mmCIF file of C-alpha atoms in Angstrom:
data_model
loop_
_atom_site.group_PDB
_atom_site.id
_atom_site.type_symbol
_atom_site.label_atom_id
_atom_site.label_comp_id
_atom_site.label_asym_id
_atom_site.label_seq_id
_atom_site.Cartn_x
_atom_site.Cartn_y
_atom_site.Cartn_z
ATOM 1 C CA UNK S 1 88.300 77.977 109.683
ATOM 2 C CA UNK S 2 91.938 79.192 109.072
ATOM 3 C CA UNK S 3 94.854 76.900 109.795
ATOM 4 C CA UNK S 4 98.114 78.025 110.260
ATOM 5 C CA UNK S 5 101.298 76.739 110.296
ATOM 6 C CA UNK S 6 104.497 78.206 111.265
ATOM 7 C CA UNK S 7 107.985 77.310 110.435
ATOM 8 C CA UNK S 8 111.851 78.033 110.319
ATOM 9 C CA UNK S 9 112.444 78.661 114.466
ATOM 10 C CA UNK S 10 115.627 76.623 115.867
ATOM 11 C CA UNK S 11 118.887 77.743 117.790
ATOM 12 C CA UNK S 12 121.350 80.355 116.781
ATOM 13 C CA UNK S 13 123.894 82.623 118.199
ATOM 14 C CA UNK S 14 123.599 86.230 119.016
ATOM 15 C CA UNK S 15 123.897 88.487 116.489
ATOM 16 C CA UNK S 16 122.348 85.544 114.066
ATOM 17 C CA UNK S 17 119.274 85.566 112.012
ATOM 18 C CA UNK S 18 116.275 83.416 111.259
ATOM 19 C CA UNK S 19 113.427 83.803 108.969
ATOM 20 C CA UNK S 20 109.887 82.449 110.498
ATOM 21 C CA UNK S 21 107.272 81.269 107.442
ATOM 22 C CA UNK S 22 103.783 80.946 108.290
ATOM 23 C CA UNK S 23 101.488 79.222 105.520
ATOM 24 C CA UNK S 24 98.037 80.171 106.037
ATOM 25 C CA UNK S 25 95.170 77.639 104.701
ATOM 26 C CA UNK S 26 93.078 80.422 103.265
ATOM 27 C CA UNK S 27 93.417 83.318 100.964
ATOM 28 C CA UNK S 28 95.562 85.591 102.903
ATOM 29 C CA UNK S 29 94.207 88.480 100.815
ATOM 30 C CA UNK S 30 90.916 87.787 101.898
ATOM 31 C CA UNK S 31 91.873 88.253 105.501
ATOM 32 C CA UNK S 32 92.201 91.602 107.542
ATOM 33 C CA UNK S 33 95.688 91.624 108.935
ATOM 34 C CA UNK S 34 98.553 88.835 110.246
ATOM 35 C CA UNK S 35 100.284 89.443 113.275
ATOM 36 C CA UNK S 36 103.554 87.524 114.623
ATOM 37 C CA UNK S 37 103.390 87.140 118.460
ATOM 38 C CA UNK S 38 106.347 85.846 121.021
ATOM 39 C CA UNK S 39 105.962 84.125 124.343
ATOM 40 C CA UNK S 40 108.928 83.914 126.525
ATOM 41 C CA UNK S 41 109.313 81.480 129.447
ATOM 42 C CA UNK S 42 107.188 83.119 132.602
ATOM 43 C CA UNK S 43 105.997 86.489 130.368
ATOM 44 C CA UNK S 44 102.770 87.417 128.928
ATOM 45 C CA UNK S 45 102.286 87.141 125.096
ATOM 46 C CA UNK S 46 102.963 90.281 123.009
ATOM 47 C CA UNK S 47 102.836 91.192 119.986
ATOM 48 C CA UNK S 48 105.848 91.787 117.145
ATOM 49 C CA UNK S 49 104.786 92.957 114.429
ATOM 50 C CA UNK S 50 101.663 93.399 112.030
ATOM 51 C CA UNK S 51 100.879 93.545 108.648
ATOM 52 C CA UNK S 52 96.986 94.399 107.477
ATOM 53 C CA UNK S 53 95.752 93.956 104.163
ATOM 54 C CA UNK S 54 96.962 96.920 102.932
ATOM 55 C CA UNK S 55 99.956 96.581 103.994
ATOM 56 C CA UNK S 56 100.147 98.374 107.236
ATOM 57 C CA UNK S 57 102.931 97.461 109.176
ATOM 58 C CA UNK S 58 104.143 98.375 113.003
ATOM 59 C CA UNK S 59 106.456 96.639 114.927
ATOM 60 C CA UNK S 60 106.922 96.360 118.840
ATOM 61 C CA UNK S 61 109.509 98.749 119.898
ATOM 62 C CA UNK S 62 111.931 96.268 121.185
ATOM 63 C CA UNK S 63 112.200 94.719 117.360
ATOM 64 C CA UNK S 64 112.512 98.204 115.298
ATOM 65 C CA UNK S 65 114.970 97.845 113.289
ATOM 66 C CA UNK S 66 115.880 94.255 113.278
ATOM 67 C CA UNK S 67 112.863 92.532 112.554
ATOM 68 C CA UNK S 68 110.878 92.828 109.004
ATOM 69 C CA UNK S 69 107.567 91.088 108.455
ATOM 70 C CA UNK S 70 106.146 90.368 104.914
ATOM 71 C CA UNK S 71 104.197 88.552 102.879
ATOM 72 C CA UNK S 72 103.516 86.393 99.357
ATOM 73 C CA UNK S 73 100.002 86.177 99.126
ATOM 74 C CA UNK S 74 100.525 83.997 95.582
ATOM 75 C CA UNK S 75 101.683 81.329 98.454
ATOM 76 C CA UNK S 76 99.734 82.718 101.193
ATOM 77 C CA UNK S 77 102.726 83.074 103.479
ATOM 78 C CA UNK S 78 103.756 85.777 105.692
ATOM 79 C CA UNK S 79 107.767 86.013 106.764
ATOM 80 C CA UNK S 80 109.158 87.440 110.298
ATOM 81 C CA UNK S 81 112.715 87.929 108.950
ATOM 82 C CA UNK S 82 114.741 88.524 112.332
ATOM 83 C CA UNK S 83 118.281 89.687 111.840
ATOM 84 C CA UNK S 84 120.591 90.684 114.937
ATOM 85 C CA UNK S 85 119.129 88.613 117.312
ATOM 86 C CA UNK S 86 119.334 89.233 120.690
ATOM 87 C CA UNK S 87 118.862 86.726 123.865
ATOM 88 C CA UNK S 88 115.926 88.531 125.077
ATOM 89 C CA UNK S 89 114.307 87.123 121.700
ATOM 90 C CA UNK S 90 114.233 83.843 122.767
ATOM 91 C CA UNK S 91 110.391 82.595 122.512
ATOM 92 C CA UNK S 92 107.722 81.148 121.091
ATOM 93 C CA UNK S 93 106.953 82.831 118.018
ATOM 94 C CA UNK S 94 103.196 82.796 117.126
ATOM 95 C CA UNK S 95 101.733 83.297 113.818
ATOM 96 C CA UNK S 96 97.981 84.979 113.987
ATOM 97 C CA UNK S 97 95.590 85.360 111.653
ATOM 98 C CA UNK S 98 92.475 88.259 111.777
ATOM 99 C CA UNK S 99 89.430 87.579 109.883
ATOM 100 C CA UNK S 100 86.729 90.629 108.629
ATOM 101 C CA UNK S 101 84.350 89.427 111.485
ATOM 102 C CA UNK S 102 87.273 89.998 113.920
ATOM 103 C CA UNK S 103 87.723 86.219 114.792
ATOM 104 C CA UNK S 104 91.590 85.512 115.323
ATOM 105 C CA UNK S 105 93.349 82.041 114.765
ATOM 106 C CA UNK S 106 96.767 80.986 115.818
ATOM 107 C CA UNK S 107 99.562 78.866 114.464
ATOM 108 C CA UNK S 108 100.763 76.063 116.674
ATOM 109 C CA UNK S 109 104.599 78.063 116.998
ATOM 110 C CA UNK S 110 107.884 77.487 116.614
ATOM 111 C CA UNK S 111 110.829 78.037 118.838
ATOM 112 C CA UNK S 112 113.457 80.606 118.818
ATOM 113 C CA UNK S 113 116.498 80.302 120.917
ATOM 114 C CA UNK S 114 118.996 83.051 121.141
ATOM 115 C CA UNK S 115 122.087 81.799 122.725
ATOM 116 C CA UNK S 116 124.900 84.604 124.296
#
């Protein structure tokens, strides 16, 4: 079992930036890839970004450019550093972890608020 926990959401204005920390309970070496995922009020879940073990990254087109996602695996943390934000960012942001066997856990999230 993998817990994660997420961290660093809140309220800024546009144009601001926020870094999101999500501490994983496990090895994050050991694992195949972390995802950040975003919920917004009445939408679907999608995904952000990605980083796999190897450090494969992709973002969703809509973050290019603004958003970075990394790691520290000596504190088994991965970062969503989000600069330029936008209202349409506004969410839930969801951490995700992706074990060998393909069995995915999720972070509880943290809010984002984008005000105009």
């Amino acid at each position: 079992q993998v817990q994660l926990v997420e961290s660093g959401g809140g309220f800024v204005q546009a144009g601001g930036s926020l870094r999101l920390s999500c501490v994983a309970s496990t090895t994050i070496t050991t694992l195949n890839s972390m995802q950040w995922y975003r919920q917004a009020p009445g939408k679907q879940r999608e995904l952000v970004a990605s980083i796999s073990v190897r450090d494969d990254i992709n973002y969703a087109d809509a973050v290019k450019g603004r958003f970075t996602i990394s790691r520290d695996n000596a504190k088994n943390t991965v970062y969503l550093q989000m600069n330029s934000l936008k209202p349409e960012d506004t969410a839930v942001y969801y951490c995700k972890a992706r074990n060998w066997s393909g069995r995915d856990y999720w972070g509880q999230g943290t809010q984002v608020t984008v005000s105009s």
